Amino acid sequence: MAQVFDRGVVLALKVALLIALVLIVTLLFVWRWSIDYPHTLAAPPRQPLPFSHQHHVRDDGIDCRYCHTSVEKSAFAGIPSSDVCMTCHSQLFRDVALFEPLRQSLRTGRRLQWTRVNDLPDFVYFDHSAHVSHGVPCKECHGRVDQMPLTARARSLEMRWCLSCHRDPGPHLVRPGEVFDMNAAPPASENEQRRLLAGYGILDVRRLMDCSTCHR
Amino acid sequence: MSDLDRRDVLKLLAASAALATGACSGPPEEKIVPFARAPEMAIPGKPLFYATSVSSRGYGMGVLVETNEGRPTKVEGNPLHPASLGSTDPFTQAAVLQLWDPARSQTVLHEGQVATWPQFLAAMEARLTELERARGAGLALLTGTVCSPSLQWQLTQLRERYPEARWYQYDPLHADNELRGGELAFGRAIDTRYRLDRVQTLLTLDADFLSCEPYSVRYARDFAGRRNPDRGAMSRVYTVESSPGLIGAKADHRVALPPSRIEQLVLHLARALGVETPYEGDSPEPRFSAALLEDLRRSPGAALILPGRALPPQIHALVHMLNHRLGGAGTTFEHIEPVAFMPTPQLESIRALSESISAGEVRMLAMLEGNPAYDAPADLDFSSRLRSVPETVHVSLYVDETSANCRWHVPRTHEFEAWSDLRGFDGTLGIVQPVIAPLYGGHSVHEVLNVLLRSSTNSGYQTVRAHWQRTFNHGGDDEQWRKALRDGIVANTAATPVTVSPRPPSTGFTPAKAESLAAIFTADSSLLDGRFANNVWLQELPRPMSKLTWDNAAYVSPRTAARLGVATGDEIELQRGQRAVRAGVWILPTHADDCITLPLGYGRTHAGPAGSGVGFDAYRLRTADSPWVADIRVRRTGEHRWLVSTQHHARMEGREIVRTATAEEFARDPHFATTEKKERVPEHTLYPDYPHDSYQWGMVIDLNACIGCNACTIACQAENNIPVVGKEEVDRGREMHWIRIDRYYSQDSGRLDTDFQPVPCMHCERAPCELVCPVEATTHDSQGLNLQVYNRCIGTRFCSNNCPYKVRRFNFLQYSNESSEPLKALQNPDVTVRQRGVMEKCTYCVQRIQRGRIEAQELGRRIADGEVVTACQAVCPTQAITFGDLNDSHSLVRKLKSSPRNYSLLAELNTRPRTTYLAQVRNVRTES
Amino acid sequence: MAEQPSATTTAPGEVTLPSGYTYTSVTDKIANIVLTRRSRWPWFLTFSIALVCMLAFFLACGVLFIVGPGIWGINIPVAWGYAIGNFVWWIGIGHAGTFISAILLLLRQKWRTSINRFAEAMTLFAAGIAGIFPILHLGRPWFFYWLVPYPDAMSLWPQWRSPLVWDFFAISTYLTVSLVFWYMGLIPDLATLRDRAKTRTQQLIYGLFALGWRGEARHWARHQSAYLLMAGLATPLVVSVHSVVSLDFAIGNTPGYHSTIFPPYFVAGALFSGFAMVLTLAIPLRHFFGLHEFITMRHLENCAKVLLATGWFVAYGYLSETFMAYYSNDPFEIYMVQNRMTGPYAPVYWALITCNVLAPQIMWWRAARRSVPVLFVLSLVVNMGMWMERFLIVVSSLHRDFLPSAWGLFIPTRWDWIHLLGSIGMFVVLFMLFIRFLPAISIAEIREMLHEEKSS
């Protein structure tokens, strides 16, 4: 009796099955990637003002702490209030149209609405002061902001990325004076690393790996 | 309620929808919104603490209010304030929720219609001009007890401006009997401040001084100071009470008597101590009295008798006499000039007011505090009389029963929103400063009074400041003012003792005859007099004795219940003359026979969404002639009441849970708590010890000190964003409190003792929960904490099954607030708000530990002992909870762990709890 | 063509083989159920009722995901309720199938042939349904995949000490293996159906799944060895799955969970309920489709004997639990036992003793073993009894553990019941579809037996 399926059909079926398999696998990966926040590195979000770190940091050489005042005292680094901007811009670029939102906010007291560039989930309790005081330089997480005309996120900020440093902080630290220095060089040698770690009192890395270090 | 449920469900739908989408796309874009002009001294991300005072029925209680980015989120006690010493009561903890309560009144009302402040001013202007012409005749003012100097000053001004005006006071939990008793004994109003830290033998007569009083927190601290067997001899406490109170639970000897018999006992006692009394009979409790007398005589100058507010003035006078006889004057107690301004018997006052209303003498009535339409004596029928007054003004936090019967309602500012000043129970003055601008546009009592005074100064600040200048006038130098604001108290303003001696009591007094069934009206441990009815934290707080939540009940003894033929949950009708109220019965084994306790403050009609219609209104049976005890009749209705409690089993089933010994046994064997159980603890384990870093956190809870006041439970709730679940969920056994207070009854040599045991997470070193979690959501960290990582939890609930202490709490539904913005603002930013479907539990306040660590690190030093304090530890009035670093050989917690009384709960399971208990010792008298 | 039925010497009912059947008639008889025979009202009635239940189940799941596990009666202390009970129950039922087909095959138990096919199907469906419950039971089911070890953005792994993780693997393995085993056995029959198909669609579909089976000697040889191999693989699983499931409890420290007898006790219980379910299914099957000659009295009687035996295993389990409690002299264990017998859930306990220990004893009487109605009722009783046992283990152990202050009660809500009944409905739906579209009895194996008998 005749075969129900001739060779062609059988081949087609096999191929179809294969394709389906491949499709499923790829879909899995696509899905994984899509939930893998954040997907877009180095894409500056829209801001009320086209603020340029490059200009302020590299060209003008303003220290981070001039604007991010609480970075050494608090978990939150602090975003400058409009009047802080005005300390300079009441003199410089006084009548550039670009600055209208700023002047307006100072006139009306309405606050500027900046879009978060480096956003962590609310169940993560990152503390700027803790990192800064332990010699983690700004650029370690924020990248070379002095080379960013518009500010964008430089790191993935995924948990595994955080852990990569918490597991082995040594190579990521700099000398106390250089935390806010964009050009600070990482420790040259093993000994250098060990000296830094000792200096910052990071004797037990296990503590850095505790869930309670970041989650409460 | 059903309406709420519906909205909850909708909320959940929305939530889960959002969640579903959120799961497969990146999180939403977030904004950072810096100030336009930055405020000074505020560091974003760091909490600020302001010292101020809150009013506890008129008297001041010093607190520190924590604000995050300007939002008040938590209340701590003020260590400098004598009424607090760093601790608070549950009400003070809940104050912050009351502040944010969206149900608070938000606008001026005229005849129930929305009006504006200017309209109110205009109306007042008209009224006041004509009143002033009449020299104030027809102007009546109603306040509570006044302990605010500024308010006092304004009242005197008012008197000058309107000489004919009348000022009335009323507080439903008034202290008339103490007051009149003092007058009987000393010929004038006098306050008595007791020094329990100096008392060796204490007798309390139906006086539960450990809760609901302005001095409770301080007295509890003093009391506990004498109850630690590790620190020398304990005091001995004798308690006579009708309805079970906290002091009754802690007493070494306790008898439960109906009110009338308590009087007999006192009179008998007096005669035995050589004071002439009309009572010839014997003591209702001969053995008790005999023992008591011997101890009283044995401790001259260190014995004290504390009379309760329900006892008649003559008894109070008599007790004054006895206390002087016992030689305690100057040591165990001292008399001071009244702290309150012009103390008057308030029942008289409110009666006088309602009479002059019905006499048509009152043309305008301004009520600056209170809710008389709800809590005035029922026979005065106050609410209907109110309506006959041409002009009525009511200033209050909520649009309550009284507001509903008034022409004008003015929203009052919360204590955290306005300027004022308050004197503590000992007279110490504290400045009340606002920690946030009025949320709902309220006005303070001072402002309203300024309106009545038609004075140029209209802000509360100006008034308080002006009064300050008058009293502490130092050439306007602000240093002292600033210091007062910083400290929260004005140094050495406590009232100075006065020496007075009591006159012999009038013998013309006839003791009350025994009622067949006596109703006892008491303040409620959660709602006080009803003012906290809409406070869901307090509503859900289990009542200390019954563990009842979201309700009050008619408490009776088993025998009386049998006599009435009722069981717990049955509904009864309480009849008093024409008045009748229906209530649910709840049987308390330690309740006195032939009387029935009716907690006040429930059955409100205008309390707010959460508080209205909860429980039954005992005020409806409470008349002016018998404010505390009344003869009632009871009949079964055959109906049932849905009463919900958090603890269903009160016996220990012979398990070594709360370990207790008498002082004698303790003296014989200090290690009684562990000796016979030791060998049951496995010595070996398969698992290696966890490696630990420089800190080792641990906790010790002293069961001898714990008075079961619930302050820790609610403090924890405030600190850790613990949601409220509502009556239905509690009934299903889903309450969320991280630290619960277990209440057991233990039969011991004929005595029925009440034991309290606070149970937080034990942070076991061998935590059973940790090894059953499939996703490592609960793990051990290097400082010994047993962590719960909410964002990793998938909710298998295996950990809870495996927890022998059942301290884990699960979000069976979306409990945490998602809709109400004000309540979001209340939440502690340092603690994750838990989502539906995750497990949660006590974390030893890991956020506080973390803050301490970071601050210490930045200063390059270790955390000092006492630097990190858990919320429950901070609030505990008796300092029963001690937390600290076990690696620090000098830490207090380490010292306590080495106490002979130290034992761990269910040690035989080898969970190695980090939270351990100090066993209980009762200073029971040994019959020789 | 067909030779005369050989007058057989065996008494009717004793045979494992339909007397006087030929290869063709066997094939006709079984294949026609699927191919030609039109469904009768009993089938439709059962199917539609079951379908309604199944839809209710899906509805309940929807509500569960939207509102949360709070719709059930669970609480603290009783954080596990029906969901886990149902899970264990279904897994148990999903045991007999593989036992019958694999172990009995290895033991060369001829009589298994005509019941193994639908028993395997039963296994498959039951295990599948069982697999759903642990996921429904989660607080945040959408994160169930965190139990899978995969390189995630958090660089976190499952916590391997947790029996729940072992469970996850045990069940998924068991499911896959039984599926493959079942399908492998089906292939020759699918081919038969393909060849006797009446319509093109039938031919296409069956053909597709027959994977081009042509019944060559080569095919048969490989099929046989592969089938045997799978049987070898499946055999240990029968034991492992329920042992692992039992560890979900045994690892816990709760009195009533923490017991070393659990693994064997659970496996025995599983077979017990499994065989009960086989009876529950076999009896209507043979009745409505006139398969009396294939599923004979002998089969039923053997099942009954197994019931009796495993029933005693289970009884031993109960006994030793009680004994060990007193033997250990652990106050908590002792209280747990007393509480089971006298506490709030005592009625359930005594009911299950009646169902699982007392009732099966009638199987000692041959008459009872050979009475179809008795067997049917008993099988239902045992199934009920086993469900109650699961409920008791899960709930009554939790509701009163160490601290009396934390004791509570579990009261099932309507959603609990919907999920239980709904899952049964789902099972019935699947089974109904199975007997409608696949040969409920293995044609090939019957033929094979016929052949062997002839040649003997």
mmCIF file of N, CA and C in Angstrom, chain B residues 389-437:
data_model
loop_
_atom_site.group_PDB
_atom_site.id
_atom_site.type_symbol
_atom_site.label_atom_id
_atom_site.label_comp_id
_atom_site.label_asym_id
_atom_site.label_seq_id
_atom_site.Cartn_x
_atom_site.Cartn_y
_atom_site.Cartn_z
ATOM 1 N N VAL B 389 -28.028 75.640 70.461
ATOM 2 C CA VAL B 389 -27.169 76.816 70.662
ATOM 3 C C VAL B 389 -27.095 77.597 69.363
ATOM 4 N N PRO B 390 -27.338 78.933 69.424
ATOM 5 C CA PRO B 390 -27.352 79.739 68.185
ATOM 6 C C PRO B 390 -26.059 79.597 67.383
ATOM 7 N N GLU B 391 -24.905 79.657 68.070
ATOM 8 C CA GLU B 391 -23.647 79.583 67.330
ATOM 9 C C GLU B 391 -22.733 78.547 67.988
ATOM 10 N N THR B 392 -22.324 77.580 67.211
ATOM 11 C CA THR B 392 -21.414 76.579 67.770
ATOM 12 C C THR B 392 -20.217 76.419 66.841
ATOM 13 N N VAL B 393 -19.040 76.353 67.427
ATOM 14 C CA VAL B 393 -17.802 76.159 66.676
ATOM 15 C C VAL B 393 -17.086 74.936 67.242
ATOM 16 N N HIS B 394 -16.692 74.037 66.352
ATOM 17 C CA HIS B 394 -15.963 72.857 66.819
ATOM 18 C C HIS B 394 -14.648 72.730 66.067
ATOM 19 N N VAL B 395 -13.571 72.666 66.816
ATOM 20 C CA VAL B 395 -12.247 72.536 66.218
ATOM 21 C C VAL B 395 -11.773 71.109 66.454
ATOM 22 N N SER B 396 -11.559 70.361 65.358
ATOM 23 C CA SER B 396 -11.150 68.973 65.579
ATOM 24 C C SER B 396 -10.440 68.408 64.354
ATOM 25 N N LEU B 397 -9.741 67.291 64.577
ATOM 26 C CA LEU B 397 -8.982 66.646 63.497
ATOM 27 C C LEU B 397 -9.906 66.034 62.468
ATOM 28 N N TYR B 398 -11.011 65.471 62.943
ATOM 29 C CA TYR B 398 -11.947 64.796 62.047
ATOM 30 C C TYR B 398 -13.292 65.496 62.111
ATOM 31 N N VAL B 399 -14.070 65.316 61.067
ATOM 32 C CA VAL B 399 -15.459 65.781 61.126
ATOM 33 C C VAL B 399 -16.229 64.720 61.893
ATOM 34 N N ASP B 400 -16.281 64.886 63.220
ATOM 35 C CA ASP B 400 -16.795 63.802 64.058
ATOM 36 C C ASP B 400 -18.235 64.074 64.489
ATOM 37 N N GLU B 401 -18.708 63.287 65.464
ATOM 38 C CA GLU B 401 -20.099 63.391 65.907
ATOM 39 C C GLU B 401 -20.434 64.810 66.338
ATOM 40 N N THR B 402 -19.482 65.452 67.031
ATOM 41 C CA THR B 402 -19.748 66.811 67.501
ATOM 42 C C THR B 402 -19.800 67.793 66.334
ATOM 43 N N SER B 403 -18.830 67.670 65.445
ATOM 44 C CA SER B 403 -18.825 68.565 64.284
ATOM 45 C C SER B 403 -20.156 68.478 63.549
ATOM 46 N N ALA B 404 -20.675 67.255 63.465
ATOM 47 C CA ALA B 404 -21.920 67.051 62.717
ATOM 48 C C ALA B 404 -23.070 67.818 63.356
ATOM 49 N N ASN B 405 -22.945 68.142 64.655
ATOM 50 C CA ASN B 405 -24.021 68.850 65.348
ATOM 51 C C ASN B 405 -23.710 70.327 65.559
ATOM 52 N N CYS B 406 -22.672 70.829 64.875
ATOM 53 C CA CYS B 406 -22.259 72.213 65.087
ATOM 54 C C CYS B 406 -22.482 73.045 63.835
ATOM 55 N N ARG B 407 -22.653 74.359 64.042
ATOM 56 C CA ARG B 407 -22.778 75.254 62.895
ATOM 57 C C ARG B 407 -21.452 75.287 62.145
ATOM 58 N N TRP B 408 -20.387 75.522 62.917
ATOM 59 C CA TRP B 408 -19.067 75.659 62.300
ATOM 60 C C TRP B 408 -18.160 74.512 62.705
ATOM 61 N N HIS B 409 -17.466 73.963 61.708
ATOM 62 C CA HIS B 409 -16.388 73.021 62.014
ATOM 63 C C HIS B 409 -15.087 73.575 61.439
ATOM 64 N N VAL B 410 -14.060 73.630 62.274
ATOM 65 C CA VAL B 410 -12.747 74.090 61.815
ATOM 66 C C VAL B 410 -11.762 72.936 61.925
ATOM 67 N N PRO B 411 -11.117 72.565 60.807
ATOM 68 C CA PRO B 411 -10.129 71.471 60.872
ATOM 69 C C PRO B 411 -8.965 71.872 61.765
ATOM 70 N N ARG B 412 -8.637 71.009 62.733
ATOM 71 C CA ARG B 412 -7.540 71.342 63.629
ATOM 72 C C ARG B 412 -6.239 70.810 63.058
ATOM 73 N N THR B 413 -5.152 71.534 63.300
ATOM 74 C CA THR B 413 -3.844 71.032 62.873
ATOM 75 C C THR B 413 -3.443 69.879 63.788
ATOM 76 N N HIS B 414 -2.719 68.937 63.215
ATOM 77 C CA HIS B 414 -2.152 67.868 64.025
ATOM 78 C C HIS B 414 -1.021 68.450 64.870
ATOM 79 N N GLU B 415 -0.683 67.740 65.942
ATOM 80 C CA GLU B 415 0.377 68.252 66.835
ATOM 81 C C GLU B 415 1.698 68.430 66.104
ATOM 82 N N PHE B 416 1.874 67.690 65.018
ATOM 83 C CA PHE B 416 3.119 67.811 64.260
ATOM 84 C C PHE B 416 3.070 68.956 63.255
ATOM 85 N N GLU B 417 1.951 69.677 63.220
ATOM 86 C CA GLU B 417 1.787 70.710 62.206
ATOM 87 C C GLU B 417 1.730 72.111 62.795
ATOM 88 N N ALA B 418 1.745 72.223 64.117
ATOM 89 C CA ALA B 418 1.472 73.540 64.705
ATOM 90 C C ALA B 418 2.404 73.836 65.877
ATOM 91 N N TRP B 419 2.440 75.113 66.247
ATOM 92 C CA TRP B 419 3.212 75.556 67.402
ATOM 93 C C TRP B 419 2.353 75.502 68.646
ATOM 94 N N SER B 420 2.961 75.069 69.743
ATOM 95 C CA SER B 420 2.294 75.161 71.039
ATOM 96 C C SER B 420 3.325 74.845 72.121
ATOM 97 N N ASP B 421 2.855 74.664 73.322
ATOM 98 C CA ASP B 421 3.745 74.198 74.378
ATOM 99 C C ASP B 421 2.918 73.378 75.358
ATOM 100 N N LEU B 422 3.563 72.433 76.015
ATOM 101 C CA LEU B 422 2.841 71.521 76.896
ATOM 102 C C LEU B 422 3.682 71.229 78.131
ATOM 103 N N ARG B 423 3.008 71.063 79.261
ATOM 104 C CA ARG B 423 3.711 70.638 80.469
ATOM 105 C C ARG B 423 3.482 69.151 80.676
ATOM 106 N N GLY B 424 4.543 68.445 81.014
ATOM 107 C CA GLY B 424 4.430 67.012 81.275
ATOM 108 C C GLY B 424 3.739 66.766 82.613
ATOM 109 N N PHE B 425 3.505 65.496 82.923
ATOM 110 C CA PHE B 425 2.759 65.172 84.147
ATOM 111 C C PHE B 425 3.474 65.689 85.388
ATOM 112 N N ASP B 426 4.792 65.922 85.265
ATOM 113 C CA ASP B 426 5.540 66.424 86.427
ATOM 114 C C ASP B 426 5.783 67.918 86.310
ATOM 115 N N GLY B 427 5.184 68.525 85.323
ATOM 116 C CA GLY B 427 5.274 69.967 85.199
ATOM 117 C C GLY B 427 6.311 70.453 84.216
ATOM 118 N N THR B 428 7.195 69.557 83.776
ATOM 119 C CA THR B 428 8.257 69.970 82.851
ATOM 120 C C THR B 428 7.662 70.529 81.566
ATOM 121 N N LEU B 429 8.178 71.686 81.166
ATOM 122 C CA LEU B 429 7.644 72.362 79.981
ATOM 123 C C LEU B 429 8.386 71.916 78.734
ATOM 124 N N GLY B 430 7.632 71.652 77.695
ATOM 125 C CA GLY B 430 8.228 71.307 76.406
ATOM 126 C C GLY B 430 7.580 72.137 75.316
ATOM 127 N N ILE B 431 8.401 72.581 74.357
ATOM 128 C CA ILE B 431 7.853 73.348 73.237
ATOM 129 C C ILE B 431 7.351 72.383 72.170
ATOM 130 N N VAL B 432 6.174 72.641 71.643
ATOM 131 C CA VAL B 432 5.634 71.851 70.531
ATOM 132 C C VAL B 432 5.927 72.600 69.243
ATOM 133 N N GLN B 433 6.814 72.028 68.411
ATOM 134 C CA GLN B 433 7.126 72.729 67.160
ATOM 135 C C GLN B 433 6.652 71.889 65.974
ATOM 136 N N PRO B 434 6.188 72.576 64.920
ATOM 137 C CA PRO B 434 5.716 71.830 63.754
ATOM 138 C C PRO B 434 6.887 71.181 63.030
ATOM 139 N N VAL B 435 6.680 69.966 62.512
ATOM 140 C CA VAL B 435 7.715 69.308 61.721
ATOM 141 C C VAL B 435 7.323 69.278 60.249
ATOM 142 N N ILE B 436 6.105 69.720 59.940
ATOM 143 C CA ILE B 436 5.662 69.782 58.548
ATOM 144 C C ILE B 436 4.552 70.821 58.468
ATOM 145 N N ALA B 437 4.449 71.470 57.314
ATOM 146 C CA ALA B 437 3.380 72.457 57.141
ATOM 147 C C ALA B 437 2.043 71.723 57.135
#
